[in-house]
XYZ file of C-alpha atoms in Angstrom:
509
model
C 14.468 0.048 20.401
C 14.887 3.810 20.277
C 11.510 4.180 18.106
C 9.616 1.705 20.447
C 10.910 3.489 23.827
C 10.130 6.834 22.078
C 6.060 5.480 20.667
C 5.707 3.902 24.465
C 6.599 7.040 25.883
C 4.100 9.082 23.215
C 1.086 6.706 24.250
C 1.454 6.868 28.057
C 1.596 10.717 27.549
C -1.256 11.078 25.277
C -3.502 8.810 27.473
C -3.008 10.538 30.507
C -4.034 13.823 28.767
C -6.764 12.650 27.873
C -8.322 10.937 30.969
C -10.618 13.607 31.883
C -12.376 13.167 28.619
C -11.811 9.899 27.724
C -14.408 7.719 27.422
C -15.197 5.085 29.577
C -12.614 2.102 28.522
C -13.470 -0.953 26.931
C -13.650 -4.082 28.316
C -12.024 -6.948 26.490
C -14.989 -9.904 26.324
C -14.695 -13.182 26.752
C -13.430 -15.077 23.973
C -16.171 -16.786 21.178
C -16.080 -20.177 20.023
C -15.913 -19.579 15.812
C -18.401 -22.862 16.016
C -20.679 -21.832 19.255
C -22.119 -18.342 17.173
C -25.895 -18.583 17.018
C -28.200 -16.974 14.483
C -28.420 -13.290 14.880
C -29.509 -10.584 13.047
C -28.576 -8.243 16.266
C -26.257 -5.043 14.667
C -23.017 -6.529 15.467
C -21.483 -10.006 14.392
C -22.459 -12.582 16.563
C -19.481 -13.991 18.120
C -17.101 -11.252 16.868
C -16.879 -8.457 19.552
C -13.888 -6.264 19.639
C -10.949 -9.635 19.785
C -9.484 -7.572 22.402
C -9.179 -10.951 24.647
C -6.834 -12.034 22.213
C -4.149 -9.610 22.920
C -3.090 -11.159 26.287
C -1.968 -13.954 23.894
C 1.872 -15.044 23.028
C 3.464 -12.599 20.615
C 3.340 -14.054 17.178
C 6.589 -16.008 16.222
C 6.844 -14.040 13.054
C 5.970 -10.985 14.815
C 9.764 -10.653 15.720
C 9.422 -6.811 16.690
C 6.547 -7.755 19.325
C 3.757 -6.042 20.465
C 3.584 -2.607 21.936
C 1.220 -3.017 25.115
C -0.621 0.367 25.408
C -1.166 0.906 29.140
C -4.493 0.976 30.692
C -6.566 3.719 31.469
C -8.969 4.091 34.640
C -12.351 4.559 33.594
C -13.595 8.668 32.970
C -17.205 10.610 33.455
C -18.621 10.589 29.919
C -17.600 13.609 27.939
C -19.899 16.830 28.641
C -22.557 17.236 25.469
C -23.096 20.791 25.412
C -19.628 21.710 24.354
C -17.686 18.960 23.108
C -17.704 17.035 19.468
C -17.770 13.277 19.267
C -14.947 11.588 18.505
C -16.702 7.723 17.209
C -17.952 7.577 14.337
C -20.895 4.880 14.288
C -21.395 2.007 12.336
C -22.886 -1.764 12.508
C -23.072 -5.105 11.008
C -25.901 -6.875 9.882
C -25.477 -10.776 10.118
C -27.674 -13.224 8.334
C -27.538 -16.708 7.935
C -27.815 -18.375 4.475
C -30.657 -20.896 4.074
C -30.711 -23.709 1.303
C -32.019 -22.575 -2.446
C -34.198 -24.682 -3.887
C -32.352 -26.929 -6.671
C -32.427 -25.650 -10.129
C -34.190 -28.675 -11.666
C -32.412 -31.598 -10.745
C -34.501 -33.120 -7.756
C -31.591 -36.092 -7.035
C -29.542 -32.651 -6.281
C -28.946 -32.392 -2.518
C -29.072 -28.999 -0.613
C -25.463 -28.663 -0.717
C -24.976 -29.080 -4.495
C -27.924 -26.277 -4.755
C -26.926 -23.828 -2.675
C -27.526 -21.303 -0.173
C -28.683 -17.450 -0.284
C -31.132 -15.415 0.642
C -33.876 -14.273 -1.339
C -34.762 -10.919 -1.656
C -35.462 -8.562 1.817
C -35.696 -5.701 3.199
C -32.851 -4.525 5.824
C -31.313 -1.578 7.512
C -29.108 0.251 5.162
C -25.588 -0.954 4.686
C -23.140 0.105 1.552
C -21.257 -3.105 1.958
C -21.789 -6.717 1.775
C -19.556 -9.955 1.965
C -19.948 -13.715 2.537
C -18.494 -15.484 5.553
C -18.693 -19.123 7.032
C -17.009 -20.723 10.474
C -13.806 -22.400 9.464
C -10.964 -19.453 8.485
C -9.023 -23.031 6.826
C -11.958 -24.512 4.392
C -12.020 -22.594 1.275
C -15.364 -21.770 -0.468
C -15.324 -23.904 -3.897
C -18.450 -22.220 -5.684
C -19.749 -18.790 -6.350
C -21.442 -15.741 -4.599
C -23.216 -13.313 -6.484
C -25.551 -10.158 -4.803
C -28.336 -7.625 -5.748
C -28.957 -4.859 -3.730
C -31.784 -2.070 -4.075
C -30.371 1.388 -3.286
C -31.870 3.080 -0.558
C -35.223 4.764 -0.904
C -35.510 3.312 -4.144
C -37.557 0.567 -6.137
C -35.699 -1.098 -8.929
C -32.387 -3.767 -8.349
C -29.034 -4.146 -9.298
C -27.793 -7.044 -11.804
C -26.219 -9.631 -10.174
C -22.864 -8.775 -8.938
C -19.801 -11.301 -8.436
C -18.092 -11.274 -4.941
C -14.451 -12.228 -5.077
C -14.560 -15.759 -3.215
C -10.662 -16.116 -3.227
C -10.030 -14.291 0.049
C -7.964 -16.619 2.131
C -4.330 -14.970 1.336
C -5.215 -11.923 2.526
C -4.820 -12.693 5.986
C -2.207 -12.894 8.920
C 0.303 -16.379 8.591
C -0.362 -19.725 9.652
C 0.711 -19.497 13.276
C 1.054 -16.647 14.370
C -1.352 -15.246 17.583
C -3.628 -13.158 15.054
C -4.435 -16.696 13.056
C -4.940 -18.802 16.300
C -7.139 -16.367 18.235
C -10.087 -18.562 17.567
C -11.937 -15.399 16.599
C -10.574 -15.640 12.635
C -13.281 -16.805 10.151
C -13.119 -17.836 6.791
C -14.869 -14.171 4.442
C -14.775 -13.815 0.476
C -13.314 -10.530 -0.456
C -15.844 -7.520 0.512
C -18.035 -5.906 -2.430
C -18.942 -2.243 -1.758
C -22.099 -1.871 -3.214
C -23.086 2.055 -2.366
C -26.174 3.145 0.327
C -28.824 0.007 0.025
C -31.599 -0.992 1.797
C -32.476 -4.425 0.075
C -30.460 -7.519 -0.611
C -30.605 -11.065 -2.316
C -27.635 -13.372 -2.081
C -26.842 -16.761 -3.939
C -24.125 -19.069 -2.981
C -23.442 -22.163 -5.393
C -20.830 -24.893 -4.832
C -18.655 -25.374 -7.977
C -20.351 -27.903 -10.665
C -19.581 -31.631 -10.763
C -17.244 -32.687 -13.633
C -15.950 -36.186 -14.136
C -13.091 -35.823 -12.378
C -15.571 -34.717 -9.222
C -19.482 -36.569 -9.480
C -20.049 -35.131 -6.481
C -19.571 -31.236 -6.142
C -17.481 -30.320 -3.071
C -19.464 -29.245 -0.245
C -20.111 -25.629 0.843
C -18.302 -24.190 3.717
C -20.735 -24.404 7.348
C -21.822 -21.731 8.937
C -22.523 -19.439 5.925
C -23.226 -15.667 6.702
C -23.811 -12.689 4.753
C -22.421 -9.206 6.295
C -23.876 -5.979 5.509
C -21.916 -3.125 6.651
C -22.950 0.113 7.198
C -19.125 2.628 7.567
C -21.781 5.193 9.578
C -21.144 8.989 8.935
C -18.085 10.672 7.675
C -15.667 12.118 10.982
C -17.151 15.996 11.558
C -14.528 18.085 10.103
C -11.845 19.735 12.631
C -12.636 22.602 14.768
C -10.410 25.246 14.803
C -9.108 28.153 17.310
C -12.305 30.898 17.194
C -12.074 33.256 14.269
C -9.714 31.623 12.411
C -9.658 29.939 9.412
C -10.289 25.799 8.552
C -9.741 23.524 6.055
C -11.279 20.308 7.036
C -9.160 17.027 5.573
C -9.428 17.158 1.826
C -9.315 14.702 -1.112
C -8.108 14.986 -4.552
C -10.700 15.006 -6.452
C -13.152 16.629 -4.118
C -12.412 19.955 -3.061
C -13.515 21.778 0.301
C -13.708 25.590 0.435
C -12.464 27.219 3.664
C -14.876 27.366 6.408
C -14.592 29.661 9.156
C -15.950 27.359 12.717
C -16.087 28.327 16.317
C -13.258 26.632 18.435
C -14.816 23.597 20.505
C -12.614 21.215 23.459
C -11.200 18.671 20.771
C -12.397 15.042 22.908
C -9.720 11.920 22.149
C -10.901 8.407 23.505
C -7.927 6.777 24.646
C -8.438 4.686 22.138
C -7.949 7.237 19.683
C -4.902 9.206 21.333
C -2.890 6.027 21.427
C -3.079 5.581 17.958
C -2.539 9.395 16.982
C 0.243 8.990 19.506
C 2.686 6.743 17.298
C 2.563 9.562 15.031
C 3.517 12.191 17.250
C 6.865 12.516 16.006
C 4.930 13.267 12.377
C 1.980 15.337 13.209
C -0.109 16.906 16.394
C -1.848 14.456 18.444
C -5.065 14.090 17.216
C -4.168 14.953 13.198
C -6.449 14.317 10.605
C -3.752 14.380 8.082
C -0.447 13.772 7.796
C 1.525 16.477 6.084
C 3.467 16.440 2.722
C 7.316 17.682 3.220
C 10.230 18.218 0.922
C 12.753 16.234 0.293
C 14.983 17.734 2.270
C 12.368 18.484 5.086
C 11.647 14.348 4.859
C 15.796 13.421 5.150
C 16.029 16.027 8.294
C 13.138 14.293 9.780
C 14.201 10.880 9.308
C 17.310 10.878 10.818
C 15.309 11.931 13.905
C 12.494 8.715 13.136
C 14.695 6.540 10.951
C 18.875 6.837 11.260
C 19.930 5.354 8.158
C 17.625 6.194 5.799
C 19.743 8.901 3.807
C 21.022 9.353 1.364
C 17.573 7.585 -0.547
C 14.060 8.429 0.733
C 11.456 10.222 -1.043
C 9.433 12.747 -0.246
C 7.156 12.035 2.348
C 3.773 12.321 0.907
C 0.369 13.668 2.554
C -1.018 10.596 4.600
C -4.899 10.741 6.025
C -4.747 9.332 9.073
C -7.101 7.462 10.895
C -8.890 9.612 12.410
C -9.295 11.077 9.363
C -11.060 8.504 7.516
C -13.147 7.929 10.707
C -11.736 4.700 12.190
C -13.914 3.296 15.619
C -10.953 2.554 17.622
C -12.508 0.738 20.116
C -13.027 -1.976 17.505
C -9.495 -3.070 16.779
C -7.474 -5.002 19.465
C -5.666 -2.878 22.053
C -2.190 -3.584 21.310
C -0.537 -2.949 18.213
C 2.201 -5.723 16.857
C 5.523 -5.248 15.157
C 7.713 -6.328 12.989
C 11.775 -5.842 12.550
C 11.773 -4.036 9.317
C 10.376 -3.123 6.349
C 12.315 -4.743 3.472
C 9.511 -5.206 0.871
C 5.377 -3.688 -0.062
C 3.353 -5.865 -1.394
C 0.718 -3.966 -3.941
C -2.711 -5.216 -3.571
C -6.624 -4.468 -5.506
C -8.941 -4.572 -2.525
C -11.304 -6.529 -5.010
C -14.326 -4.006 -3.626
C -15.258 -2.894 -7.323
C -14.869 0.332 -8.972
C -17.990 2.090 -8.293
C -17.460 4.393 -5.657
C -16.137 8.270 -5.624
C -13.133 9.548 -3.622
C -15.569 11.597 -1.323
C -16.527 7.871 -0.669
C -13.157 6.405 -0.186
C -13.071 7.283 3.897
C -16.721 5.478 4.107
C -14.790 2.134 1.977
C -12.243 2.057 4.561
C -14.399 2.538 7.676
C -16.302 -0.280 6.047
C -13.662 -2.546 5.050
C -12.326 -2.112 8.599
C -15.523 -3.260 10.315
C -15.749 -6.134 7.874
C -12.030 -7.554 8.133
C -12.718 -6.812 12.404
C -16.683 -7.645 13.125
C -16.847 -10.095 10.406
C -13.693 -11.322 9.499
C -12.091 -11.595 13.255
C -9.207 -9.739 12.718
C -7.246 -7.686 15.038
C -7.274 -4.794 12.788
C -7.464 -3.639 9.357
C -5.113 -5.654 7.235
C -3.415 -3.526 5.124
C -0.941 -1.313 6.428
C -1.977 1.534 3.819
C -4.730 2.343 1.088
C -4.587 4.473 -1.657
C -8.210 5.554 -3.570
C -8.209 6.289 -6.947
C -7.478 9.691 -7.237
C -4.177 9.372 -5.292
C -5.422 9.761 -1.856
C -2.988 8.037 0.728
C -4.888 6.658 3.914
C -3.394 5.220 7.104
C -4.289 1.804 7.015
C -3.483 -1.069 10.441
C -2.568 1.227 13.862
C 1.006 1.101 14.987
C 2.377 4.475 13.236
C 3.159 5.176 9.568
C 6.769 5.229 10.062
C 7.064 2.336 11.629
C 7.026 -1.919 11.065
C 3.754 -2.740 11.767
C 2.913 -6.145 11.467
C -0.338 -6.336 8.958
C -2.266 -9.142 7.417
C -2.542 -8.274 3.781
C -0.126 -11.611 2.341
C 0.144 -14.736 3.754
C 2.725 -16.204 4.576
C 5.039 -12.444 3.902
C 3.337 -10.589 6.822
C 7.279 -10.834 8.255
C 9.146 -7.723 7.314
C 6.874 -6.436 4.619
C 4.142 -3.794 4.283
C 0.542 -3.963 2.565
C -0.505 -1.316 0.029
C -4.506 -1.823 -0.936
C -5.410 0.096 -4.168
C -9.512 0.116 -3.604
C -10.546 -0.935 -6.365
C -11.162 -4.220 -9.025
C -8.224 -4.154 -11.293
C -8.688 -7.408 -13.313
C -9.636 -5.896 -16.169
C -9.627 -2.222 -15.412
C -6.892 0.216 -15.760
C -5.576 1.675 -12.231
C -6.015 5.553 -12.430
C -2.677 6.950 -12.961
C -2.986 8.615 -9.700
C -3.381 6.112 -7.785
C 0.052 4.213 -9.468
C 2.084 7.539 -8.331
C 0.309 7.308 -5.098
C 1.686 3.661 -4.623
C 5.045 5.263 -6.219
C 5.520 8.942 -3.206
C 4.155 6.031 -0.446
C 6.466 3.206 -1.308
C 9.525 5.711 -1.475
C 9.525 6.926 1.439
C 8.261 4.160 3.872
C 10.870 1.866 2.098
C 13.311 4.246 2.346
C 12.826 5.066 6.281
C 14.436 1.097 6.026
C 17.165 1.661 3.543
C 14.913 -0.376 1.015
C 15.172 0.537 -2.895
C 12.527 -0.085 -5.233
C 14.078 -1.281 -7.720
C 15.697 -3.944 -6.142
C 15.568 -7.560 -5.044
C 14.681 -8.810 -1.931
C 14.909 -12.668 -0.108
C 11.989 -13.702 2.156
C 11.257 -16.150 4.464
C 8.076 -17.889 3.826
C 5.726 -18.419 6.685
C 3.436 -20.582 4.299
C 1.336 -19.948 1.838
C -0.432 -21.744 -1.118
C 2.527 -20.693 -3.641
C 5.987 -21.300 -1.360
C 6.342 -23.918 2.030
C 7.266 -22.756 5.346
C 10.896 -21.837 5.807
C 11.344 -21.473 2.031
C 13.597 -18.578 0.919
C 12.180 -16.684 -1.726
C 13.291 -14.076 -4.051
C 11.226 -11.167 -4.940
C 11.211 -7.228 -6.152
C 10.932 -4.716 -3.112
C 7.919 -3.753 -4.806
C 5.877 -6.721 -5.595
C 2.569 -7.733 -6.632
C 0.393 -9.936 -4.297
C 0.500 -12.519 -6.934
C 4.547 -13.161 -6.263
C 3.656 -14.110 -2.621
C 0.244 -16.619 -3.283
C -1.237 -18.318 -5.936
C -3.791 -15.583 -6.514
C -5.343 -13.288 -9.144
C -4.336 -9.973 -6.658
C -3.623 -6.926 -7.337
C -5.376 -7.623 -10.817
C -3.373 -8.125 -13.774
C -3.770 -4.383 -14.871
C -2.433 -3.425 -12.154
C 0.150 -5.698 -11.672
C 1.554 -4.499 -15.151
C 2.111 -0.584 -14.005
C 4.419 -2.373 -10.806
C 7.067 -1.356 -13.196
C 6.574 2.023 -13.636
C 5.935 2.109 -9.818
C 9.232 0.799 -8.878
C 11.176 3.341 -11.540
C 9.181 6.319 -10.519
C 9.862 5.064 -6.617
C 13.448 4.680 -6.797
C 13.380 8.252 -8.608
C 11.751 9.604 -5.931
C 14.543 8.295 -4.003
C 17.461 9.929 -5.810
C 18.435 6.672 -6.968
């Protein structure tokens, strides 16, 4: 109650500093029918406009911590150009419909045992692509595979696999996020680097003799190409002194000398800076590393209870640091009681991206599980890149329960941890395992949670356990535990181990 009066308290402050150059609020739009979208190949989704209609819903049932309702802010002059630096960073969605393939030989084939796609075209550049259809609850039985032609150039990519099993990453059956009637069914989303040209194939699942008929394909079939916009300008700092914009391992920035400029926060963007206030400025890029014993005299301010084990708090990009639109998420941000248990995810996006890249992933990943997917937010409550980078992930405050949509049916009490990446077959960096490792020991210990212990759940259904059913599982666990699903990758699952020992060391356990 404490932390919630204390975050309330931050966001009404930070707003009202930042009315004069706030800009103009959002208006929540009426709500879409998931089976009224029409055609469009307009920049945004059709149909999926910032869900911000749904947060006048009930509070989810599993959502026992409720949601914080950030209060509203009169409408502002747009921010002066000549001296002030935009805060938005710009992006869009490219929506196209699927149309039937011919049949590969088999004329007695029907259109839905061919297929859909698209074949190949020409579009506006996007560096991400995914596959999504009208009904969140009917699974895709089949295949999607892409090419894409980088920008500028002339020759195309092999045919590329897009994870189809997507459905247990999302918020639990019954809760307000699920039954906002903006939620769609999506595959997994496939970064696929700057491209200008696309083809797309969609194929049901063969018949066998157990099946004659092949199931059908889902309706409403979409491909989404997302474009994460630019990188966030770096941060301006007081004239004549020194910078260093936010910085990735992996990709150093020399210090940069800047002229001082009036920093601009939506209020959009100081609400969600605000639930960190007790962490870093208002307005932060980045999170700070501390000590141990800098973390355990901070946490009995944010966390009573959390000595004598918590880790180190590691360095955390926030946000606005990776460039998140926060007018696209819903207003309000939802909670949880606790965190008693991470959940380790792959984001299934492929390998083939650099950690300079990793903020344009997220930003991307964002708009697609948002624009394309429905969602009130990102779904993961963190992400770690492969070279060890730590990233804000859902709004609500890194300290605190936030209520994500990374594991069905475990949302409850539990936090999401995304390694971007495709770990099936592919070793995790070793950075990004000690990432999971400095992350997981000190969120889990801000709850008194050790990570190498055992944990029972309440399942709010899933494909793997019922509703209601009591399950056991590690603190740290793999998606896999929670639903019947290849996540985080079986390479990755296998360094879980050394991720829990490492955590708990971290604790002083």
């Amino acid at each position: 109650m404490r932390a919630l009066l204390v975050t309330s308290v931050g966001v009404t402050c930070a707003a009202a500093l930042t009315l004069p150059l706030a800009a103009p609020a959002l208006s929540a739009p009426a709500a879409h029918s998931a089976s009224a979208r029409p055609p469009s190949l307009s920049p945004e989704s059709p149909g999926s406009g910032p869900p911000s209609a749904r947060s006048e819903a009930a509070p989810d049932e599993a959502n026992e911590g409720g949601t914080l309702d950030v209060p509203e802010v009169p409408e502002a002059a747009p921010p002066r150009t000549g001296g002030t630096r935009a805060a938005a960073v710009a992006g869009s969605t490219q929506s196209l419909p699927l149309e039937p393939l011919a049949a590969p030989s088999d004329r007695a084939v029907g259109p839905a045992a061919s297929g859909q796609g698209l074949d190949r075209r020409t579009a506006r550049p996007f560096s991400l692509v995914g596959v999504v259809w009208d009904d969140a609850e009917a699974e895709l039985h089949g295949t999607v595979q892409v090419r894409t032609r980088a920008t500028g150039g002339t020759s195309w990519s092999d045919w590329q696999d897009v994870e189809t099993h997507n459905a247990e990453h999302a918020a639990d059956l019954g809760s307000a996020e699920r039954a906002s009637g903006a939620v769609r069914g999506a595959t997994a989303p496939l970064w696929v680097g700057d491209s200008d040209g696309v083809e797309v194939r969609v194929r049901p699942e063969a018949a066998d003799p157990q099946h004659p008929a092949a199931v059908p394909l889902p309706e409403g079939l979409r491909l989404e190409l997302v474009d994460p916009g630019a990188d966030p300008a770096p941060e301006p700092a007081p004239a004549g002194r020194t910078v260093t914009p936010a910085a990735f391992a992996g990709n150093p920035v020399p210090p940069a000398t800047t002229t001082a400029v009036p920093e601009v926060l939506t209020a959009e963007s100081a609400a969600t800076s605000a639930v960190n206030a007790d962490l870093a400025p208002l307005g932060a890029t980045v999170i700070p590393a501390l000590t141990k014993a800098e973390t355990e005299e901070e946490a009995a301010i944010v966390a009573a209870g959390a000595k004598p084990y918590i880790g180190p708090r590691p360095k955390i990009v926030t946000r606005k640091g990776w460039g998140a639109d926060e007018k696209l998420r819903e207003r309000n941000f939802a909670y949880t009681k606790s965190v008693k248990a991470a959940f380790v995810h792959h984001s299934a996006t492929g390998n083939n991206y650099t950690c300079k890249q990793a903020p344009s992933v997220l930003r991307s990943i964002y708009r697609y599980h948002v624009k394309s997917s429905g969602w009130r937010d990102f779904g993961y409550n963190f992400a770690v890149d492969k070279c060890g980078n730590i990233y804000e992930g859902r709004a609500g405050g890194v300290a605190k329960a936030v209520l994500g949509a990374h594991t069905l049916g475990f949302n409850t009490n539990t936090m999401g941890v995304a390694v971007l990446g495709t770990y099936s077959s592919t070793n995790p960096p070793a950075a990004a395992v000690t990432a999971v490792s400095k992350l997981t020991a000190w969120k889990l210990g801000l709850f008194g949670a050790n990570p190498k212990g055992k944990v029972t759940l309440v399942s709010g259904g899933s494909g793997k356990y019922s509703k209601g059913k009591k399950v056991k599982m590690n603190v740290i666990s793999g998606h896999r535990d929670g639903f019947a699903t290849e996540c985080p990758g079986a390479r990755l699952y296998k360094k879980l181990g050394t991720a829990r020992t490492s955590s708990a060391k971290l604790q002083g356990r």
